[in-house]
Structure formats: structure tokens, C-alpha cells
Short mmCIF file of C-alpha atoms in Angstrom, two decimals:
data_model
loop_
_atom_site.label_atom_id
_atom_site.label_comp_id
_atom_site.label_asym_id
_atom_site.label_seq_id
_atom_site.Cartn_x
_atom_site.Cartn_y
_atom_site.Cartn_z
CA MET E 1 0.00 0.01 -0.02
CA LYS E 2 1.33 3.54 -0.84
CA ILE E 3 0.28 7.06 0.13
CA THR E 4 -0.88 8.83 -3.02
CA GLU E 5 -2.39 12.03 -1.81
CA ILE E 6 -2.24 14.46 1.21
CA SER E 7 -4.58 17.38 1.38
CA LEU E 8 -6.01 19.85 3.94
CA SER E 9 -9.70 20.98 4.25
CA VAL E 10 -9.79 24.53 5.64
CA PHE E 11 -12.72 25.92 7.66
CA GLU E 12 -13.41 29.14 9.51
CA THR E 13 -14.66 28.88 13.10
CA ILE E 14 -14.63 30.77 16.34
CA SER E 15 -11.46 30.33 18.13
CA ASN E 16 -11.22 28.59 21.57
CA THR E 17 -8.29 30.84 22.27
CA GLY E 18 -9.69 34.40 22.84
CA LEU E 19 -7.98 37.71 22.57
CA PHE E 20 -7.08 39.24 25.82
CA GLU E 21 -5.34 42.34 27.44
CA LEU E 22 -2.87 41.93 30.37
CA GLN E 23 -3.11 44.09 33.40
CA GLU E 24 -0.56 44.31 36.27
CA VAL E 25 -2.03 43.65 39.64
CA PRO E 26 -0.43 43.36 43.16
CA ALA E 27 0.75 39.98 44.16
CA GLY E 28 2.12 40.65 47.75
CA GLY E 29 4.93 42.81 48.75
CA GLU E 30 6.62 44.55 45.97
CA ARG E 31 5.71 41.80 43.54
CA LYS E 32 3.21 42.18 40.64
CA ARG E 33 1.62 39.66 38.30
CA TRP E 34 -0.01 39.85 34.87
CA VAL E 35 -3.75 38.96 34.79
CA ARG E 36 -5.68 38.38 31.60
CA THR E 37 -8.87 40.20 30.68
CA ALA E 38 -10.91 38.68 27.88
CA GLU E 39 -11.29 40.97 24.64
CA GLY E 40 -13.52 38.55 22.59
CA ALA E 41 -12.90 35.45 20.41
CA PRO E 42 -11.68 35.95 16.79
CA THR E 43 -12.35 33.61 13.86
CA ARG E 44 -9.70 31.11 13.14
CA GLU E 45 -8.77 28.64 10.55
CA LEU E 46 -9.49 24.89 11.51
CA HIS E 47 -7.77 22.32 9.34
CA VAL E 48 -8.68 18.72 8.77
CA LEU E 49 -5.91 16.41 7.19
CA HIS E 50 -6.70 13.76 4.59
CA VAL E 51 -4.27 11.01 3.71
CA ARG E 52 -5.23 8.77 0.71
CA THR E 53 -3.82 5.54 -0.54
CA ASP E 54 -3.61 3.47 -3.75
CA GLN E 55 -6.16 1.12 -2.19
CA ASP E 56 -8.85 3.79 -2.07
CA LEU E 57 -8.53 4.10 1.78
CA GLU E 58 -8.47 7.53 3.43
CA GLY E 59 -7.31 8.49 6.91
CA VAL E 60 -8.78 11.66 8.33
CA CYS E 61 -7.90 13.70 11.47
CA THR E 62 -8.22 17.25 12.71
CA VAL E 63 -5.07 19.27 12.98
CA GLY E 64 -4.41 20.02 16.69
CA ASP E 65 -7.39 19.96 18.90
CA ALA E 66 -8.89 22.90 20.60
CA ARG E 67 -5.51 24.65 20.03
CA TYR E 68 -2.87 24.52 17.28
CA THR E 69 -5.65 23.95 14.69
CA ARG E 70 -3.57 24.97 11.66
CA MET E 71 -0.83 23.34 9.53
CA ARG E 72 1.66 25.74 7.97
CA THR E 73 1.68 25.58 4.18
CA GLU E 74 5.39 24.95 4.34
CA ASP E 75 4.81 21.93 6.65
CA LEU E 76 2.16 20.51 4.35
CA GLU E 77 4.43 20.85 1.34
CA GLN E 78 7.42 19.20 3.29
CA LEU E 79 5.12 16.36 4.37
CA ARG E 80 4.29 15.54 0.91
CA PHE E 81 7.94 15.28 0.10
CA LEU E 82 8.57 13.01 2.99
CA ALA E 83 5.43 10.81 2.78
CA LEU E 84 4.03 10.39 -0.71
CA GLY E 85 4.90 6.95 -2.03
CA GLU E 86 5.45 5.53 1.54
CA ASP E 87 3.54 2.71 3.13
CA PRO E 88 1.07 4.10 5.61
CA GLN E 89 1.34 0.92 7.75
CA GLU E 90 4.94 1.82 8.68
CA ARG E 91 3.84 4.32 11.31
CA GLU E 92 6.98 4.06 13.47
CA ARG E 93 9.26 4.53 10.55
CA LEU E 94 7.39 7.55 9.36
CA TYR E 95 7.22 9.05 12.87
CA SER E 96 10.99 8.79 12.99
CA LYS E 97 11.39 10.30 9.44
CA CYS E 98 9.09 13.29 10.28
CA LYS E 99 10.73 13.88 13.64
CA ALA E 100 14.21 13.82 12.04
CA ALA E 101 13.10 16.44 9.52
CA THR E 102 11.81 18.89 12.15
CA ARG E 103 15.07 20.51 12.83
CA GLY E 104 15.77 21.27 9.23
CA MET E 105 12.20 22.66 8.84
CA PHE E 106 12.46 25.28 11.56
CA THR E 107 8.98 24.51 12.71
CA MET E 108 7.20 23.44 15.92
CA TYR E 109 7.85 20.00 17.35
CA GLY E 110 4.89 17.75 17.06
CA TRP E 111 3.95 19.41 13.68
CA HIS E 112 3.25 15.95 12.02
CA GLY E 113 0.79 14.56 14.75
CA ALA E 114 -2.29 14.83 12.60
CA PHE E 115 -0.49 12.99 9.83
CA ASP E 116 0.32 10.14 12.22
CA ASN E 117 -3.22 10.05 13.47
CA CYS E 118 -4.41 9.71 9.88
CA LEU E 119 -2.13 6.72 9.50
CA TRP E 120 -3.77 4.99 12.56
CA ASP E 121 -7.18 5.77 11.06
CA ILE E 122 -6.03 3.92 7.81
CA VAL E 123 -4.51 0.92 9.61
CA GLY E 124 -7.73 0.59 11.62
CA LYS E 125 -9.65 0.42 8.32
CA VAL E 126 -7.26 -2.19 6.91
CA GLU E 127 -7.42 -4.44 9.90
CA GLY E 128 -11.07 -3.87 10.63
CA LYS E 129 -10.46 -2.55 14.15
CA SER E 130 -10.81 0.72 16.15
CA VAL E 131 -7.66 2.48 17.17
CA SER E 132 -8.20 1.49 20.84
CA GLU E 133 -8.51 -2.09 19.69
CA LEU E 134 -5.23 -1.76 17.64
CA ILE E 135 -3.41 -0.54 20.66
CA GLY E 136 -5.06 -3.05 22.89
CA ARG E 137 -8.15 -1.76 24.80
CA VAL E 138 -7.78 -2.07 28.66
CA ARG E 139 -11.38 -0.76 29.44
CA GLN E 140 -14.64 -0.14 27.78
CA SER E 141 -14.98 3.30 29.20
CA CYS E 142 -12.75 5.68 31.07
CA PRO E 143 -13.73 8.24 33.91
CA ALA E 144 -13.85 11.79 32.81
CA TYR E 145 -13.17 14.81 35.01
CA TYR E 146 -15.34 17.90 34.73
CA ASN E 147 -13.77 21.36 34.44
CA TYR E 148 -16.00 23.54 36.66
CA GLY E 149 -16.03 27.28 36.98
CA GLY E 150 -17.60 30.22 38.77
CA ALA E 151 -16.88 33.88 39.25
CA THR E 152 -17.14 33.48 43.03
CA LYS E 153 -16.18 30.94 45.58
CA GLU E 154 -19.77 30.10 46.08
CA ALA E 155 -20.48 29.94 42.41
CA SER E 156 -17.58 27.52 42.05
CA ALA E 157 -18.77 25.28 44.74
CA GLU E 158 -22.30 25.28 43.28
CA ASP E 159 -21.02 24.35 39.77
CA ALA E 160 -18.80 21.60 41.22
CA SER E 161 -21.85 20.07 43.08
CA LYS E 162 -23.82 20.14 39.83
CA ALA E 163 -21.04 18.24 38.11
CA ALA E 164 -21.14 15.65 40.91
CA GLU E 165 -24.76 15.14 40.49
CA GLN E 166 -24.08 14.26 36.74
CA GLY E 167 -22.00 11.34 37.76
CA PHE E 168 -18.45 12.86 37.55
CA ILE E 169 -16.16 11.41 40.10
CA ALA E 170 -13.41 13.95 39.48
CA LEU E 171 -13.63 17.75 39.14
CA LYS E 172 -10.90 20.41 38.17
CA ASP E 173 -10.78 24.02 38.81
CA HIS E 174 -9.03 26.80 36.95
CA PHE E 175 -8.78 29.24 39.94
CA ARG E 176 -6.82 32.33 39.03
CA GLY E 177 -6.19 34.01 42.34
CA THR E 178 -3.26 34.05 44.73
CA GLY E 179 -2.28 30.91 46.51
CA GLU E 180 -4.04 32.11 49.75
CA VAL E 181 -7.25 32.94 47.90
CA ASN E 182 -7.12 29.72 45.81
CA ALA E 183 -6.72 27.61 49.03
CA GLU E 184 -9.87 29.19 50.44
CA TRP E 185 -11.80 28.50 47.23
CA ALA E 186 -10.52 24.87 47.22
CA ALA E 187 -11.63 24.35 50.78
CA ALA E 188 -15.12 25.69 49.91
CA VAL E 189 -15.45 23.27 47.02
CA ARG E 190 -14.26 20.41 49.10
CA ASP E 191 -16.90 21.23 51.78
CA SER E 192 -19.51 21.34 49.08
CA VAL E 193 -18.77 17.97 47.27
CA GLY E 194 -17.62 15.99 50.24
CA GLU E 195 -14.56 13.70 50.79
CA ASP E 196 -15.25 11.02 48.14
CA LEU E 197 -14.63 12.99 44.89
CA ASP E 198 -11.21 13.59 43.33
CA LEU E 199 -10.49 17.35 43.14
CA LEU E 200 -7.82 18.59 40.89
CA HIS E 201 -6.18 22.11 40.92
CA ASP E 202 -4.97 23.66 37.54
CA ALA E 203 -2.89 26.74 38.02
CA ALA E 204 -2.40 27.66 34.39
CA GLY E 205 -4.00 31.12 35.05
CA CYS E 206 -1.94 31.82 38.03
CA SER E 207 1.60 33.01 38.63
CA TYR E 208 2.79 31.38 41.94
CA THR E 209 6.24 31.91 43.43
CA LEU E 210 7.99 28.61 44.43
CA ASP E 211 7.34 29.35 48.10
CA GLU E 212 3.73 30.11 47.38
CA ALA E 213 3.40 26.86 45.25
CA VAL E 214 4.99 24.84 48.20
CA GLU E 215 2.49 26.35 50.77
CA LEU E 216 -0.59 25.86 48.42
CA GLY E 217 0.59 22.27 47.61
CA ARG E 218 0.58 21.34 51.28
CA ARG E 219 -2.76 22.87 51.77
CA LEU E 220 -4.15 20.91 48.78
CA GLU E 221 -2.57 17.78 50.25
CA ALA E 222 -4.60 18.43 53.43
CA LEU E 223 -7.81 18.80 51.29
CA LYS E 224 -7.02 15.47 49.55
CA PHE E 225 -6.54 16.98 46.09
CA GLY E 226 -5.43 14.52 43.38
CA TRP E 227 -2.96 16.59 41.62
CA PHE E 228 -1.46 20.11 41.25
CA GLU E 229 -1.25 21.10 37.50
CA GLU E 230 1.17 23.64 36.07
CA PRO E 231 2.09 25.06 39.41
CA LEU E 232 5.06 27.01 38.04
CA ASP E 233 6.17 27.91 34.54
CA ASP E 234 6.90 24.75 32.71
CA ARG E 235 10.28 26.00 31.71
CA ASP E 236 11.28 26.43 35.44
CA LEU E 237 12.94 23.13 35.57
CA THR E 238 14.83 23.75 38.89
CA GLY E 239 11.82 25.24 40.45
CA LEU E 240 9.61 22.31 39.54
CA GLN E 241 12.24 19.95 40.78
CA ARG E 242 12.30 21.71 44.11
CA LEU E 243 8.64 21.67 44.33
CA CYS E 244 8.31 18.03 43.60
CA ASP E 245 10.77 17.26 46.27
CA ALA E 246 8.97 19.54 48.81
CA VAL E 247 5.27 18.36 48.48
CA ASP E 248 3.57 14.96 48.48
CA ILE E 249 0.72 16.00 46.10
CA PRO E 250 1.53 14.84 42.58
CA ILE E 251 2.77 17.55 40.27
CA LEU E 252 1.41 17.49 36.70
CA ALA E 253 3.48 19.09 33.91
CA PRO E 254 4.70 20.21 31.29
CA GLU E 255 1.58 21.17 29.31
CA THR E 256 3.30 23.96 27.39
CA LEU E 257 6.08 21.75 26.30
CA MET E 258 4.23 18.56 25.60
CA ASN E 259 4.48 18.83 21.73
CA ASP E 260 8.12 17.92 22.25
CA VAL E 261 8.48 14.22 23.24
CA ASP E 262 12.10 14.53 24.26
CA LEU E 263 11.52 17.51 26.53
CA SER E 264 8.54 15.93 28.15
CA ARG E 265 10.50 12.74 28.89
CA ALA E 266 13.42 14.79 30.26
CA TRP E 267 11.14 16.66 32.66
CA LEU E 268 9.80 13.32 33.93
CA GLU E 269 13.21 11.66 34.18
CA THR E 270 14.74 14.56 36.05
CA ALA E 271 11.92 14.62 38.64
CA ALA E 272 10.55 17.94 37.41
CA THR E 273 7.01 16.40 37.29
CA ASP E 274 5.35 13.48 38.93
CA LYS E 275 2.76 12.81 36.29
CA LEU E 276 3.17 13.63 32.57
CA ARG E 277 0.74 15.93 30.61
CA VAL E 278 0.21 14.58 27.14
CA ASN E 279 -2.00 15.28 24.07
CA GLY E 280 -2.77 13.09 21.03
CA ARG E 281 -2.41 16.03 18.76
CA ILE E 282 1.28 15.22 18.62
CA GLY E 283 0.35 11.83 17.04
CA THR E 284 -0.60 8.53 18.64
CA THR E 285 2.85 7.04 17.93
CA ALA E 286 4.69 9.97 19.83
CA TYR E 287 1.91 9.69 22.52
CA LEU E 288 2.61 5.99 23.14
CA HIS E 289 6.35 6.79 23.43
CA LEU E 290 5.44 9.02 26.30
CA VAL E 291 3.05 6.34 27.76
CA GLU E 292 6.03 3.89 27.89
CA ALA E 293 8.41 6.48 29.41
CA ALA E 294 5.75 7.15 32.17
CA ARG E 295 5.23 3.39 32.69
CA VAL E 296 9.02 2.85 33.15
CA MET E 297 9.00 5.65 35.81
CA GLY E 298 5.97 4.05 37.60
CA THR E 299 3.56 6.92 36.83
CA THR E 300 0.75 8.07 34.51
CA VAL E 301 0.09 10.15 31.53
CA GLU E 302 -2.86 12.43 31.76
CA PRO E 303 -4.29 13.79 28.53
CA ASN E 304 -5.12 17.41 28.12
CA GLY E 305 -8.40 18.35 26.23
CA PRO E 306 -10.02 16.29 23.31
CA GLY E 307 -6.75 15.44 21.52
CA GLY E 308 -8.21 15.71 17.94
CA LEU E 309 -11.43 14.88 16.03
CA PHE E 310 -13.28 16.67 18.80
CA GLY E 311 -12.59 14.11 21.39
CA HIS E 312 -12.44 10.89 19.46
CA VAL E 313 -8.70 10.72 19.77
CA HIS E 314 -8.57 10.91 23.53
CA ALA E 315 -11.62 8.72 23.94
CA HIS E 316 -9.68 5.93 22.36
CA LEU E 317 -6.33 6.58 23.91
CA THR E 318 -7.81 6.81 27.43
CA CYS E 319 -9.42 3.42 26.98
CA ALA E 320 -6.31 1.75 25.48
CA VAL E 321 -3.67 3.05 27.94
CA LYS E 322 -3.59 1.39 31.32
CA ASN E 323 -1.44 4.14 33.08
CA THR E 324 -4.08 6.90 32.55
CA THR E 325 -6.52 8.12 35.05
CA TYR E 326 -8.93 10.48 33.35
CA TYR E 327 -10.38 11.93 30.28
CA GLU E 328 -10.65 15.78 30.41
CA TYR E 329 -14.16 17.06 29.69
CA PHE E 330 -15.09 20.67 29.11
CA PRO E 331 -18.79 21.39 29.45
CA ASN E 332 -20.85 23.59 27.03
CA GLY E 333 -19.66 21.72 23.84
CA SER E 334 -16.69 23.92 23.16
CA ARG E 335 -14.30 20.99 22.52
CA ASP E 336 -16.71 18.18 21.33
CA GLU E 337 -20.10 19.28 20.00
CA ALA E 338 -18.31 22.13 18.05
CA GLY E 339 -17.43 19.39 15.59
CA LYS E 340 -21.00 19.40 14.34
CA GLU E 341 -20.32 22.91 12.95
CA ILE E 342 -18.23 21.21 10.23
CA GLY E 343 -20.31 18.07 9.78
CA LEU E 344 -19.13 15.63 12.56
CA ILE E 345 -22.10 13.48 13.44
CA ASN E 346 -20.88 11.68 16.57
CA PRO E 347 -18.74 13.85 18.84
CA PRO E 348 -18.06 11.83 21.98
CA ILE E 349 -19.76 13.14 25.16
CA PRO E 350 -19.38 11.58 28.69
CA VAL E 351 -22.37 9.72 30.01
CA ASP E 352 -22.64 9.43 33.85
CA GLY E 353 -19.10 10.72 34.02
CA GLN E 354 -17.61 8.17 31.64
CA ILE E 355 -16.25 8.53 28.14
CA THR E 356 -16.63 5.62 25.59
CA PRO E 357 -14.86 5.53 22.36
CA ALA E 358 -16.88 5.26 19.11
CA GLY E 359 -17.37 2.01 17.55
CA GLY E 360 -16.41 1.53 13.85
CA LEU E 361 -13.04 1.49 12.27
CA GLY E 362 -10.01 3.66 12.96
CA TRP E 363 -11.10 6.69 15.03
CA GLY E 364 -14.77 5.90 14.31
CA ALA E 365 -15.71 9.52 13.47
CA GLU E 366 -18.78 9.78 11.34
CA TRP E 367 -19.28 12.65 8.89
CA ASP E 368 -22.01 14.26 7.01
CA TRP E 369 -19.65 14.78 3.92
CA ASP E 370 -22.08 16.94 2.04
CA TYR E 371 -22.24 19.37 5.05
CA PHE E 372 -18.54 19.07 5.50
CA GLU E 373 -17.96 20.13 1.91
CA LYS E 374 -20.46 22.95 2.17
CA LYS E 375 -18.86 24.43 5.17
CA ARG E 376 -15.20 24.03 3.81
CA VAL E 377 -13.65 27.25 2.72
CA THR E 378 -10.87 25.78 0.53
CA VAL E 379 -8.76 22.72 -0.10
CA ARG E 380 -4.90 22.92 -0.05
#
């Protein structure tokens, strides 16, 4: 079998990454921190990659997931040089080839993730299996955690309680205050939902000092939180190492570096994180390399967001990887049901707090191709 054609379908949608202004606010003593204020959501390009073969098979995957939704024209052209005429079943070899090309392309690591995911889609269709079956499914469904919110401590506690009533056994915040304020909010949520649910803190919108992160980490431990995500800048290697050494709560990183397999592995192996943040947008082959690195270190990989095809990629991977705890769910359809805007018929949605991968072959995504083509702006 040979790859004969690689193309991109281009759409225009509302971006999940809104515009924002930054304001300096006091952060204790003489220290200040930058705080974002939303300025609206622009339109963006959303790309869907198609890989076709001489046996009339097609692999399809979105580029990126809720973020990184575009493939550069230069990368697409280079991919054609690298992959046309190759056997799509040789996923590991093609992963190695594309990874080796990255330095000479002066592009972002993980740029070829959608291509790799298309290859998995093709192989699933060849072998008559879903991707989770190709890897080796370890469970039929995976628990999902719910990202709750609220403008006040009381509103956050109320939203968390509503999520618990829907069957979610794990809940994650995105509190944006100081360590002291966030500890108070965390305690309010714990009081609201009780002791049995797993609570998770995501500090992506915060700017803690190391001392502040240590103090908050210990308070989260006392509240029986499951992990402390992005507590410091992911590039603060020594700070993360000191934090991991100082607290018992598991640290989860490095989300902003996870497109780079080698850096992610290095952070794990040098004790700059306890659990590894991953995303299937880098490609399933690369993802499984990080799964194995985490397994060797006796820890888990924890996927960020939907991972491509509006949740199908991570629905399969969470059910095919033993050392994974949760699927990440964002309410209000922004990561999954948004796929209907371009013709996806079956975006995966948690039921009773559990995500289940689609049946069918490959990723199992079902499309209204007439609507897909109607909404498409152009083909490259």
C-alpha cells in the first residue's frame, strides 16, 4: 500500500483561544503579576488533514485539537515530500522520519501529529479495528473529570456540586487568584462536594512563586486533592524539581512543552514532574512513546483536552492506555459538539461521568460529507 495524496480541508470557526489584554496587579509585597482580561474570540482557521492511498482508503484527522488547529503551508508541502509513496502501515518509521526532519524545517515539534493520526485511522480500516483495539483496549469506558467554574467561591462550589450530580467522580478548577485565595476556594469546593470526589487544581492562569506553590501544595494535600497542575512555569526546571521534592501532592506538567516528546521525557526523568501531561495532537505514535516512558517511571500520563477529532482521539487513547486516570471534559460543547459545525455527526460526550470511544473502524468519526464540503472554505 502507498500514500498517493495528502490534502487539507480548511474551515473558519470561532477560536477557543480568545484575545486578551494583560493588566498588572499586586501579588504581595513589591511583587506584581500579569492578569488576563478577555477581549473577545476571533475567527480562526481549522484544518482537517486527509491522507489517501492507492487502495482507495482515506485517513482523516483534525490538526491540533482545541488549540494549534492549523498546519503551515510549508509543513504541508514538506510532508508531501516525506510521505508520498510511503507505506502508511509503517507508522513508527514515518514518525521517525518526520521527527528527524523537524530541525531542518524550523517548525514546531509535533507538527506531524495529525498525519500520524491519519495513519492510525487507515490501519484501523485495513485491519477492521478501532484505534483502541489496535493498541489493545484495557477498558470499555474511562472516567472523565469535569472542568467547573464560577466567578465567586460560592458559584464555583455550586458548579462543582452540579457536576458531581451528573456522575463525575473527579472535578478540576482553573482558579486564578493568589495561593491564599485559591486555598480558600479549594476548601469551599471540598466542603460542598464531600470527601469522596477527586479534586484537581489547575494553576495555568496563576503565577505562583516557588514558596507560594509549596505552601499551596501542602494545603491541597490536606484537602486530599489528586494533583497540582502547572504550578510554576513549565520552563522552570529547577523550580519544579524543588517543588516536587517539597510536597507529596503529585505535580502534573509540562503542558506547554508537551508537543516535544524529548523535553517531556526529560522533565519526567529529572523529577521536574510526577505525572506527565500529554496530548494526542502530537500523534498517537509519539503519545505511546510517552506512555512507555511514564510506565517505566511508575507513573501516569494525563491527556489534556480532546486530542483531535473533537474528542475521538482521547476517547480511544484513554481506554487503550492502562497508566491513565482520566479523560478531560469541558462542558458547554466547546471541545466536542463544536465538531457538528463542520459536519461531525458523533462527537463523544461523557455519560454518567464516563467517556466511551466510538465503535467503527479507525477513530470511528462519522461525517456528513455533504455538509462538510458545504462548510469548507478551501482545499490545499
